[in-house]
PDB file of C-alpha atoms in Angstrom:
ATOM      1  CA  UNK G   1     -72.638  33.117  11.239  1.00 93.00           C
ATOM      2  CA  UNK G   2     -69.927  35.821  11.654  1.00 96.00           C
ATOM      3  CA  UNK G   3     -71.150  39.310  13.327  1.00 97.00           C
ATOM      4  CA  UNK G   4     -68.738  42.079  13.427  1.00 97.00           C
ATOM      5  CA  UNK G   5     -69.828  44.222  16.263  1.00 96.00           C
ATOM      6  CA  UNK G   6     -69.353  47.998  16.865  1.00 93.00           C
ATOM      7  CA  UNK G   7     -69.251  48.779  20.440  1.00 91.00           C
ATOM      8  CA  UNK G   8     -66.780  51.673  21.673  1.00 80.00           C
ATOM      9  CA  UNK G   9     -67.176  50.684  24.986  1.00 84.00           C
ATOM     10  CA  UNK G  10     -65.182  47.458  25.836  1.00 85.00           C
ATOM     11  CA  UNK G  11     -66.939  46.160  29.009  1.00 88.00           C
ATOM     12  CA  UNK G  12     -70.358  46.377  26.384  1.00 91.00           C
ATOM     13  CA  UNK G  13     -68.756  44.842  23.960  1.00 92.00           C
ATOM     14  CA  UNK G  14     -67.736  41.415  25.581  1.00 94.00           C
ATOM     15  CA  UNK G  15     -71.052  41.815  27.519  1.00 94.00           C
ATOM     16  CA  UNK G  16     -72.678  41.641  23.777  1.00 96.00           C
ATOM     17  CA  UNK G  17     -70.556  39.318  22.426  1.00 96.00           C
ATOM     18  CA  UNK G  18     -71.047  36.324  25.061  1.00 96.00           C
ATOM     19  CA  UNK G  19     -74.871  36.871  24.482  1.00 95.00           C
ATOM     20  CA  UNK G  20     -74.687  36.366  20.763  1.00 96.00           C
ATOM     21  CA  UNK G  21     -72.016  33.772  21.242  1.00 96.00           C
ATOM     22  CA  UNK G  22     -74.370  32.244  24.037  1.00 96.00           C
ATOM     23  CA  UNK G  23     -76.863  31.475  21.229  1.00 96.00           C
ATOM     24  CA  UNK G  24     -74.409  30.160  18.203  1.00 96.00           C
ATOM     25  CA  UNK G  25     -72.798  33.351  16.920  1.00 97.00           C
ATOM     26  CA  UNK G  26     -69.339  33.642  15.591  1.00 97.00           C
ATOM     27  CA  UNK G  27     -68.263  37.449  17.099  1.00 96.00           C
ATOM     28  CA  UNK G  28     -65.863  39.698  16.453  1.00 95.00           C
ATOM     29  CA  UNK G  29     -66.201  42.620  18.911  1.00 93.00           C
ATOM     30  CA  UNK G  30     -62.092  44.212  18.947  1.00 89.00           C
ATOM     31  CA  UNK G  31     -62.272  47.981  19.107  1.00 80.00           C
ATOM     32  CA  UNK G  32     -62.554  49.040  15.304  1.00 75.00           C
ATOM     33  CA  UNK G  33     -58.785  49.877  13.633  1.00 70.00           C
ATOM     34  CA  UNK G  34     -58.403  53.676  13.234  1.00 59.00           C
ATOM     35  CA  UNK G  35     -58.148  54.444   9.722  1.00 56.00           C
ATOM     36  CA  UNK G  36     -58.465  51.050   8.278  1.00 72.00           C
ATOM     37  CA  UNK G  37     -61.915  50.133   8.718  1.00 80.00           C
ATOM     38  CA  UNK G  38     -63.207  49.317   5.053  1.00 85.00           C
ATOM     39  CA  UNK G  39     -60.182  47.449   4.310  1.00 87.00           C
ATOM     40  CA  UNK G  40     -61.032  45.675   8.139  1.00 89.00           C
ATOM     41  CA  UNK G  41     -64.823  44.899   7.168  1.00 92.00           C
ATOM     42  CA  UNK G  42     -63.981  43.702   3.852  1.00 92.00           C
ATOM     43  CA  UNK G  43     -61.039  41.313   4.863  1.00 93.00           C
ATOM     44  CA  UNK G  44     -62.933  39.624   7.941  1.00 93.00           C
ATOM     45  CA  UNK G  45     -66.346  39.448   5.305  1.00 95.00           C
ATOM     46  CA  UNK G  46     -68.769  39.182   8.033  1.00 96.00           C
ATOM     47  CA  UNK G  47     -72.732  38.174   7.076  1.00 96.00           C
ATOM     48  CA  UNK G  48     -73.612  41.175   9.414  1.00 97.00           C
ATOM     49  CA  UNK G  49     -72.468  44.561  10.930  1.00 97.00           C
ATOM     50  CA  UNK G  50     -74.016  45.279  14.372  1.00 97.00           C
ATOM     51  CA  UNK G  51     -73.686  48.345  15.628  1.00 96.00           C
ATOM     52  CA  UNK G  52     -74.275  49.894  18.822  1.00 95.00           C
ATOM     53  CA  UNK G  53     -76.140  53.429  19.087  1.00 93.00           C
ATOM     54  CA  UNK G  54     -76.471  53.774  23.470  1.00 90.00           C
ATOM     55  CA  UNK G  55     -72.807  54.753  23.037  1.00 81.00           C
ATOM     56  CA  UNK G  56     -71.069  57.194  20.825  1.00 77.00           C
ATOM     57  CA  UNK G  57     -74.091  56.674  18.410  1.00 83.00           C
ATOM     58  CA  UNK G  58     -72.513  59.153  15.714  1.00 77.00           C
ATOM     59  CA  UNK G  59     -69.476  57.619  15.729  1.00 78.00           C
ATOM     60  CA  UNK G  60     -71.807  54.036  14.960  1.00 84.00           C
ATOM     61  CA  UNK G  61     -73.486  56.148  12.325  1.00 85.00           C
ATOM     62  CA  UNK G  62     -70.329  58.160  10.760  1.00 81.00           C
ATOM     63  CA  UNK G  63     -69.073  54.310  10.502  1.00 85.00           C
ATOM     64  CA  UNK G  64     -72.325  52.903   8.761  1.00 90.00           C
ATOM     65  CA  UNK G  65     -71.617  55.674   6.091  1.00 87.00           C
ATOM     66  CA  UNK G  66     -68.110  54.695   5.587  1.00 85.00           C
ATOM     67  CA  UNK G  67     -68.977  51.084   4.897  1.00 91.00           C
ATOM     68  CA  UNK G  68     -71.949  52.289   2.846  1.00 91.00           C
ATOM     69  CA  UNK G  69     -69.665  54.834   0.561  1.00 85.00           C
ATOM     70  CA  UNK G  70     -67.428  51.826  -0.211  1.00 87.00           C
ATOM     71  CA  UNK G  71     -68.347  49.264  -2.721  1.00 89.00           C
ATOM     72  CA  UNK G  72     -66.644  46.623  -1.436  1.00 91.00           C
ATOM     73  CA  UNK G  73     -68.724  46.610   2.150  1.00 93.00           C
ATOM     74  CA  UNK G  74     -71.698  48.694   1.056  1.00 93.00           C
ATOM     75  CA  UNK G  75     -73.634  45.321   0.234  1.00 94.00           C
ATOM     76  CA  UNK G  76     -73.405  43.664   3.281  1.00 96.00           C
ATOM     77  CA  UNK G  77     -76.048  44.178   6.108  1.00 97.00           C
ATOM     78  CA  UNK G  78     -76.520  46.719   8.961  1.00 97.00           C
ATOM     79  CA  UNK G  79     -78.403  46.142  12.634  1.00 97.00           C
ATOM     80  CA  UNK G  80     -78.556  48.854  14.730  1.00 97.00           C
ATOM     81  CA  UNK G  81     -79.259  48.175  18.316  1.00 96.00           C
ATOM     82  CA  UNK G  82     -80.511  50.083  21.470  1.00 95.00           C
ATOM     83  CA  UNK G  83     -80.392  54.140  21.144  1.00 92.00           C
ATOM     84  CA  UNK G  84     -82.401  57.109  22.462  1.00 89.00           C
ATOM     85  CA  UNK G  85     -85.625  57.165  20.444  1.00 90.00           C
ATOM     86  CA  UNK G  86     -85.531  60.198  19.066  1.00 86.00           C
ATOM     87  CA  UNK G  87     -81.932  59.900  17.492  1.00 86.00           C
ATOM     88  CA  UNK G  88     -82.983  56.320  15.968  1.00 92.00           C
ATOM     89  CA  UNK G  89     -85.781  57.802  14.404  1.00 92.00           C
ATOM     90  CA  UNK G  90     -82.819  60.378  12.813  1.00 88.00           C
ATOM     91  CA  UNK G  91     -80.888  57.256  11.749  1.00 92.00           C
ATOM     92  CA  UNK G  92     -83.838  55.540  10.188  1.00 93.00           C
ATOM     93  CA  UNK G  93     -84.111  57.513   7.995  1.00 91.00           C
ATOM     94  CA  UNK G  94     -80.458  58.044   6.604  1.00 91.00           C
ATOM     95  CA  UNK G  95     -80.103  54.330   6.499  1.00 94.00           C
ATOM     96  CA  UNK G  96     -83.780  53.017   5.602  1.00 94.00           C
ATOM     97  CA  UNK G  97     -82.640  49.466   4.775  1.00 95.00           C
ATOM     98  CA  UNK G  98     -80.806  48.629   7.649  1.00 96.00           C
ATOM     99  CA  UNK G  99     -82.301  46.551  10.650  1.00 97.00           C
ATOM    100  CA  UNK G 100     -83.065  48.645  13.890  1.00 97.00           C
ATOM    101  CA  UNK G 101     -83.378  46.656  17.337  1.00 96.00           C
ATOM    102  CA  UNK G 102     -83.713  46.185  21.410  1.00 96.00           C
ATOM    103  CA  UNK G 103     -80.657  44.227  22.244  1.00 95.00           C
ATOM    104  CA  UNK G 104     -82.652  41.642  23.584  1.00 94.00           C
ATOM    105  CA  UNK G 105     -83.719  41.097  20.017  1.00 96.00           C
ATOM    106  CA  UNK G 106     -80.608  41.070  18.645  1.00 96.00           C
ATOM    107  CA  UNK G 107     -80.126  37.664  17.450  1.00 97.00           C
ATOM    108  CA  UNK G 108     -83.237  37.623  15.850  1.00 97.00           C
ATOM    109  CA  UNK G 109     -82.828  41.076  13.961  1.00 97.00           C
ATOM    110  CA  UNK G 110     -79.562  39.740  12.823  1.00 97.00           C
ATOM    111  CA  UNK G 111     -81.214  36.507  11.435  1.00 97.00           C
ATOM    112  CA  UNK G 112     -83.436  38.935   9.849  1.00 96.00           C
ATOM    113  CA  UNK G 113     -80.817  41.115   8.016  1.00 96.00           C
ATOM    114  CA  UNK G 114     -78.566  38.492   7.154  1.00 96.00           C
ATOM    115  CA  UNK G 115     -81.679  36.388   5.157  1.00 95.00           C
ATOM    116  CA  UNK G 116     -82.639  39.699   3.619  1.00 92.00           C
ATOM    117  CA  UNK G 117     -79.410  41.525   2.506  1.00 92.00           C
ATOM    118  CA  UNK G 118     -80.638  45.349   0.729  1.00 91.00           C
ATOM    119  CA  UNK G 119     -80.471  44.421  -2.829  1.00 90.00           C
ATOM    120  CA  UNK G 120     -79.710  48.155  -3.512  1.00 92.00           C
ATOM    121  CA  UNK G 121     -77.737  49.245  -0.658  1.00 93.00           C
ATOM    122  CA  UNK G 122     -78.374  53.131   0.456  1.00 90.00           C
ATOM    123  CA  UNK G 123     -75.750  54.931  -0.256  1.00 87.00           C
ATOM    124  CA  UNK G 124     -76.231  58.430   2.598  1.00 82.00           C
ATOM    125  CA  UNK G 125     -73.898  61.061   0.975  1.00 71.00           C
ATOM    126  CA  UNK G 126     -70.643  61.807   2.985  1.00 62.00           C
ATOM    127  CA  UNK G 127     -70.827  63.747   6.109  1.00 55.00           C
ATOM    128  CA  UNK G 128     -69.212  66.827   4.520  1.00 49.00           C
ATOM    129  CA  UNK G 129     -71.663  67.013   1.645  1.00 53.00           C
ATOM    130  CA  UNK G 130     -74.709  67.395   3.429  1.00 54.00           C
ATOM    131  CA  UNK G 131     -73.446  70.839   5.086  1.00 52.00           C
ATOM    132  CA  UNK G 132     -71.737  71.761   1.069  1.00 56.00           C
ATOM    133  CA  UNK G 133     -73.573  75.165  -0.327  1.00 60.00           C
ATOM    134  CA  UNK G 134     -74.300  76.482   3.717  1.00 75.00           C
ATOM    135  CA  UNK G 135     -72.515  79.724   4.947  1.00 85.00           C
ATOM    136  CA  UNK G 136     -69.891  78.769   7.490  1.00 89.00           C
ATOM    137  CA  UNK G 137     -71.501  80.587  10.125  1.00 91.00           C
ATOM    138  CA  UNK G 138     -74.251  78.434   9.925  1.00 89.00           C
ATOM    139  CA  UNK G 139     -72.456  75.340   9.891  1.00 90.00           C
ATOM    140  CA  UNK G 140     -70.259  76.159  12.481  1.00 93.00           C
ATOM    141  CA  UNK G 141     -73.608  76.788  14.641  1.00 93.00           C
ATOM    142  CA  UNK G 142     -73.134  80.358  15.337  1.00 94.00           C
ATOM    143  CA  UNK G 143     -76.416  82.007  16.225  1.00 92.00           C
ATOM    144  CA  UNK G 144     -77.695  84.964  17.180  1.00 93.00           C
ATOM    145  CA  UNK G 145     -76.667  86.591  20.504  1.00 93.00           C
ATOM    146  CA  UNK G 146     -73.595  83.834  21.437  1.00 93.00           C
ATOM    147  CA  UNK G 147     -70.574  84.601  22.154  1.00 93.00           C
ATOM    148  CA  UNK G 148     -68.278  82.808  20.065  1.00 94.00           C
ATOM    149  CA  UNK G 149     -64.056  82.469  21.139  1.00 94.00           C
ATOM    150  CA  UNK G 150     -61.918  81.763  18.593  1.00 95.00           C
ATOM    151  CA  UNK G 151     -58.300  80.653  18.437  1.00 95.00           C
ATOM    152  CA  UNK G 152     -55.242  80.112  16.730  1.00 93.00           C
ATOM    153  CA  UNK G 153     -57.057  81.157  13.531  1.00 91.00           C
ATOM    154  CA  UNK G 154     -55.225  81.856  10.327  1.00 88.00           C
ATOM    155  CA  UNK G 155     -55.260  85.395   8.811  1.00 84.00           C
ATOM    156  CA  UNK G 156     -58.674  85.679   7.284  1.00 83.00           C
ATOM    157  CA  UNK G 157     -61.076  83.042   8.978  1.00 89.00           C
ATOM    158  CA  UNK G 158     -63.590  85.907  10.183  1.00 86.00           C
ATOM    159  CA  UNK G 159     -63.841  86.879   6.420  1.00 81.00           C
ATOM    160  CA  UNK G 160     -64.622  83.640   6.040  1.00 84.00           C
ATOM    161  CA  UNK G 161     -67.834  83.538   8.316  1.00 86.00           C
ATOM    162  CA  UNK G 162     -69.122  86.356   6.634  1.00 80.00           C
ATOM    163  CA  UNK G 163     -72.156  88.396   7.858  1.00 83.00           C
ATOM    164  CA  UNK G 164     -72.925  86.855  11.098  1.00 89.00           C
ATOM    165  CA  UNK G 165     -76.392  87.030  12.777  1.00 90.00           C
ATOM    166  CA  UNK G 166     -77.444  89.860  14.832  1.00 92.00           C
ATOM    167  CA  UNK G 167     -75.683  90.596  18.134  1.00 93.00           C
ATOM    168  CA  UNK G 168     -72.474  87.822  17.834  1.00 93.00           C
ATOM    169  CA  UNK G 169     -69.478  88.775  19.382  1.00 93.00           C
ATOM    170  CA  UNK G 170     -66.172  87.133  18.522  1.00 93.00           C
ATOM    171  CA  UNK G 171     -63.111  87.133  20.849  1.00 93.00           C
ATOM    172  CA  UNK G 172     -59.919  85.774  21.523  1.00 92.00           C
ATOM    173  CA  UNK G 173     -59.956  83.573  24.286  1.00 91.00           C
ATOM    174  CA  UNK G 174     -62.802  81.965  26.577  1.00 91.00           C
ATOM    175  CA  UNK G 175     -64.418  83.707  28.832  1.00 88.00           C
ATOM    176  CA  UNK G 176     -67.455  82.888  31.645  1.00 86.00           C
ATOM    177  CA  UNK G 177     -69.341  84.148  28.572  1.00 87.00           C
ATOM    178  CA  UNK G 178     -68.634  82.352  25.636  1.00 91.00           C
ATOM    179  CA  UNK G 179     -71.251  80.491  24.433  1.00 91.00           C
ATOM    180  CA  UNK G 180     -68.724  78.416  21.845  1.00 94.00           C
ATOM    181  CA  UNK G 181     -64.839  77.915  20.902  1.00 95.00           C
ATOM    182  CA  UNK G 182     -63.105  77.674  17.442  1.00 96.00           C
ATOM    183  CA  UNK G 183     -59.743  76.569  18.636  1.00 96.00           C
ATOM    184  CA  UNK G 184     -57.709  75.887  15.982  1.00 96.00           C
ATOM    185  CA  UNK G 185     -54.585  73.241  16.107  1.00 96.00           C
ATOM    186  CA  UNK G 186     -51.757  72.537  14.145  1.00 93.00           C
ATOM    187  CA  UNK G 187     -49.687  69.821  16.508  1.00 94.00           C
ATOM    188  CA  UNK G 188     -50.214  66.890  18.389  1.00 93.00           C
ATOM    189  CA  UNK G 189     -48.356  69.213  21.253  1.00 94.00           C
ATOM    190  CA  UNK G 190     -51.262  72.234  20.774  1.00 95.00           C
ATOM    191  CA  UNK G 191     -54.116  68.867  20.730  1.00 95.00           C
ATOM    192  CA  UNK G 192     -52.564  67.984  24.042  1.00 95.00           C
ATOM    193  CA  UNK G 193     -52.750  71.630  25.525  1.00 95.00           C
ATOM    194  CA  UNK G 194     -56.613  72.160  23.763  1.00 95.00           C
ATOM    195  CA  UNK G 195     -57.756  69.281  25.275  1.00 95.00           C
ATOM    196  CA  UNK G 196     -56.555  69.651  28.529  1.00 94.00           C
ATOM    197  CA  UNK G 197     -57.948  73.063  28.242  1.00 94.00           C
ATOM    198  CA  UNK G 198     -60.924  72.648  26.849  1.00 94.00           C
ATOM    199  CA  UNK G 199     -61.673  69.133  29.243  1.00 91.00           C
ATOM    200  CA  UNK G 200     -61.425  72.282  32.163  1.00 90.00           C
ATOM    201  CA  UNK G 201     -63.554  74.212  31.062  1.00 89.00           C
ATOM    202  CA  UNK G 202     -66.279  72.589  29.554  1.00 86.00           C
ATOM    203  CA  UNK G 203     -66.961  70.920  32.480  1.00 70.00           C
ATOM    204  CA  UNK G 204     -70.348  73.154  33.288  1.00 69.00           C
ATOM    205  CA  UNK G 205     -71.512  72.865  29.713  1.00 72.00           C
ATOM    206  CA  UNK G 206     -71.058  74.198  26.075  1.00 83.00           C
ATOM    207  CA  UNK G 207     -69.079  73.543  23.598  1.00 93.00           C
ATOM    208  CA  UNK G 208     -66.075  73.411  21.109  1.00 96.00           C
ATOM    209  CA  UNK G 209     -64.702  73.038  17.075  1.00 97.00           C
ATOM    210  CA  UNK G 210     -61.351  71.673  17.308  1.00 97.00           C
ATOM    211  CA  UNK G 211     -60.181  72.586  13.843  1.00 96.00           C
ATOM    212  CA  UNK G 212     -57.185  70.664  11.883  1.00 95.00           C
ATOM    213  CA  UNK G 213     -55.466  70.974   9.122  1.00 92.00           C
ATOM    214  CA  UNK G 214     -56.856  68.257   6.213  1.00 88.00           C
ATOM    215  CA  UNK G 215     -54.283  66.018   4.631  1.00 81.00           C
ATOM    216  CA  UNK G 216     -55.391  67.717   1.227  1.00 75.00           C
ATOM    217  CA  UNK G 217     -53.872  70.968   2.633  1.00 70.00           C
ATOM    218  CA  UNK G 218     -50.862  72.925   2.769  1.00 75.00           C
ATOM    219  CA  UNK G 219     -50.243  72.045   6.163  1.00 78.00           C
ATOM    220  CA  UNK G 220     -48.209  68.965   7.216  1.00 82.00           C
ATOM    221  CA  UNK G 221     -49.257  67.491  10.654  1.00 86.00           C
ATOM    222  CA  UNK G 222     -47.451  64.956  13.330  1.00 89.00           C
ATOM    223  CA  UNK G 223     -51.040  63.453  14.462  1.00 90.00           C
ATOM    224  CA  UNK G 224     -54.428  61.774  13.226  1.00 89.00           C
ATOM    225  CA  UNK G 225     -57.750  62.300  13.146  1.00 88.00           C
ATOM    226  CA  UNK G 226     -58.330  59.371  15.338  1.00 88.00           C
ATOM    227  CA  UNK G 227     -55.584  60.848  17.796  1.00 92.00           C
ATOM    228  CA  UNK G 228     -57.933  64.055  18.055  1.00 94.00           C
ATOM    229  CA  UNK G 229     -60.947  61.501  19.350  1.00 92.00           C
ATOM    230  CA  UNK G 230     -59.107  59.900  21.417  1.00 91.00           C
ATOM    231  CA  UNK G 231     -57.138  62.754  23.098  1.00 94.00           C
ATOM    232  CA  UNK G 232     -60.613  64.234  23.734  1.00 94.00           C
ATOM    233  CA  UNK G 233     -62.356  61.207  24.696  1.00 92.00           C
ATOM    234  CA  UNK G 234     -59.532  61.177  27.791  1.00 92.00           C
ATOM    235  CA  UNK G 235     -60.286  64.534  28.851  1.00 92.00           C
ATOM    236  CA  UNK G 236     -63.721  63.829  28.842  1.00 92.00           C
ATOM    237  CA  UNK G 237     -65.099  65.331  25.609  1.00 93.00           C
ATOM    238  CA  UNK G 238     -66.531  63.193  22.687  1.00 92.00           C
ATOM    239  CA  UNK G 239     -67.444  64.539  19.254  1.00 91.00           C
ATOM    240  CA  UNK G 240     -70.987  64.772  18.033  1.00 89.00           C
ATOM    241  CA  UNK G 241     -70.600  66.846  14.282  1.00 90.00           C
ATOM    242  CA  UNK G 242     -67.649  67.668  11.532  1.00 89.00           C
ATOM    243  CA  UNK G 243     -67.472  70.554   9.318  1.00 88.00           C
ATOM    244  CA  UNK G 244     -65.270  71.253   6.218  1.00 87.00           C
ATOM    245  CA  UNK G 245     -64.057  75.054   7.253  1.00 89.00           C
ATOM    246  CA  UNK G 246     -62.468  75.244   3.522  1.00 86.00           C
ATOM    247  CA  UNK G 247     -59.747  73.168   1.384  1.00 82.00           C
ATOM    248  CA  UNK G 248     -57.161  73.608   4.191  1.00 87.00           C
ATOM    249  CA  UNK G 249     -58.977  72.800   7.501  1.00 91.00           C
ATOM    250  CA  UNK G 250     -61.983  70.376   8.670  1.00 92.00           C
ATOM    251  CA  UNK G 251     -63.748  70.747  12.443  1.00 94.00           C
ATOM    252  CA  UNK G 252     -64.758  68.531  14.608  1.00 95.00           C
ATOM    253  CA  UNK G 253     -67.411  69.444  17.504  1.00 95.00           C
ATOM    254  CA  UNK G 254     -67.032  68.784  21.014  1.00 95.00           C
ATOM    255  CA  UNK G 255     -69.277  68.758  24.105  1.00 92.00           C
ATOM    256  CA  UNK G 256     -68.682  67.154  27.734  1.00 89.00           C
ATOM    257  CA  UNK G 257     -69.257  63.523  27.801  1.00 80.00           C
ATOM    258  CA  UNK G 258     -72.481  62.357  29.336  1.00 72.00           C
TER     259      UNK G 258
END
């Protein structure tokens, strides 16, 4: 039986792998292809999708939604494996047909999915719809009282945000105070300097939006979205939440890595 295993980190991975190869599993545990996942998944038509949720679990998760959004992997069969309690719970719920496991139960949850594939695959709306019809503010997790620095942004993004809650203060640039950063980019040059930046001085906690231009936009960009996570991940930051700002830019939320 051929298992196509998520892990994102690679030492895991082949740790994994020889365990499930150990006891007669065909594995494929390569780093996923930026970009080209669906069209990966449904070419190497494996009985199972394992994916790991002790690392990066919402990149594992933002994944499972992909495959699920697409009809030609939607049908085939999920495990999930290890994770924080409380966040499985979370994921549960979005994908209730999917197979949740220890890793030292692995072989048998993946026995289990692969004999009893969902017959009507959940189908969790897109990441983006589940924040449509909220004020940007509150997407953008501006609350009451923070201190909020934001960057590069185009003429007009504060009328965006609207009324914000009581005692918010924007400015400019980041400060001992601020509390969050909307840093806007428009080059893989300015993603080099953010993350640099933002790698410094995140290092005692908070966090940051790194917000892009969308290909569906009037602006024309020299990088990728999968350039942004990784240019992060090297500074030290990974992402944990996206936001559609409006038609011409999309955010992506950064904290320190654990």
């Amino acid at each position: 039986m051929l298992v196509r295993l998520i892990c994102w980190k690679e030492e895991l991975a082949q740790e994994h792998a020889g365990r499930l190869k150990a006891v007669g599993f065909q594995v494929e545990a390569s780093r996923p292809p930026p970009g080209a996942i669906v069209g990966h998944i449904r070419d190497l038509a494996p009985r199972v999708v394992l994916i790991d949720l002790d690392r990066m679990p919402s990149h594992g998760v933002a994944l499972a939604g992909i495959l699920r959004q697409s009809k030609s992997t939607r049908h085939i069969p999920l495990v999930f494996a290890g994770g924080v309690a409380e966040k499985v719970a979370a994921i549960r719920r979005t994908f209730p047909d999917a197979v949740f496991s220890a890793w030292d139960k692995a072989p048998a949850a993946i026995q289990k999915a692969a004999v009893n594939p969902p017959r009507d695959p959940v189908c969790p709306p897109p990441v983006m719809a589940r924040y449509a019809g909220s004020p940007l503010f509150k997407k953008l997790d501006i609350k009451t009282g923070l201190t909020v620095a934001v960057v590069g942004a185009p003429e007009g993004f504060e009328d965006l945000l609207g009324e914000l809650p009581d005692g918010v203060t924007l400015e400019t640039r980041m400060t001992k105070g601020t509390g969050l950063a909307i840093w806007f980019i428009r080059s893989r040059r300015e993603l080099d300097v953010t993350a640099d930046y933002l790698g410094a001085r995140l290092q005692g906690g908070g966090s940051a939006w790194v917000v892009y231009p969308k290909k569906t936009g009037q602006f024309k960009v020299d990088f990728t979205l999968p350039m942004i996570r990784a240019t992060m991940l090297e500074a030290g930051l990974v992402d944990y939440k996206i936001c559609s700002v409006d038609s011409d830019w999309t955010g992506l939320k950064f904290t320190r890595k654990k």
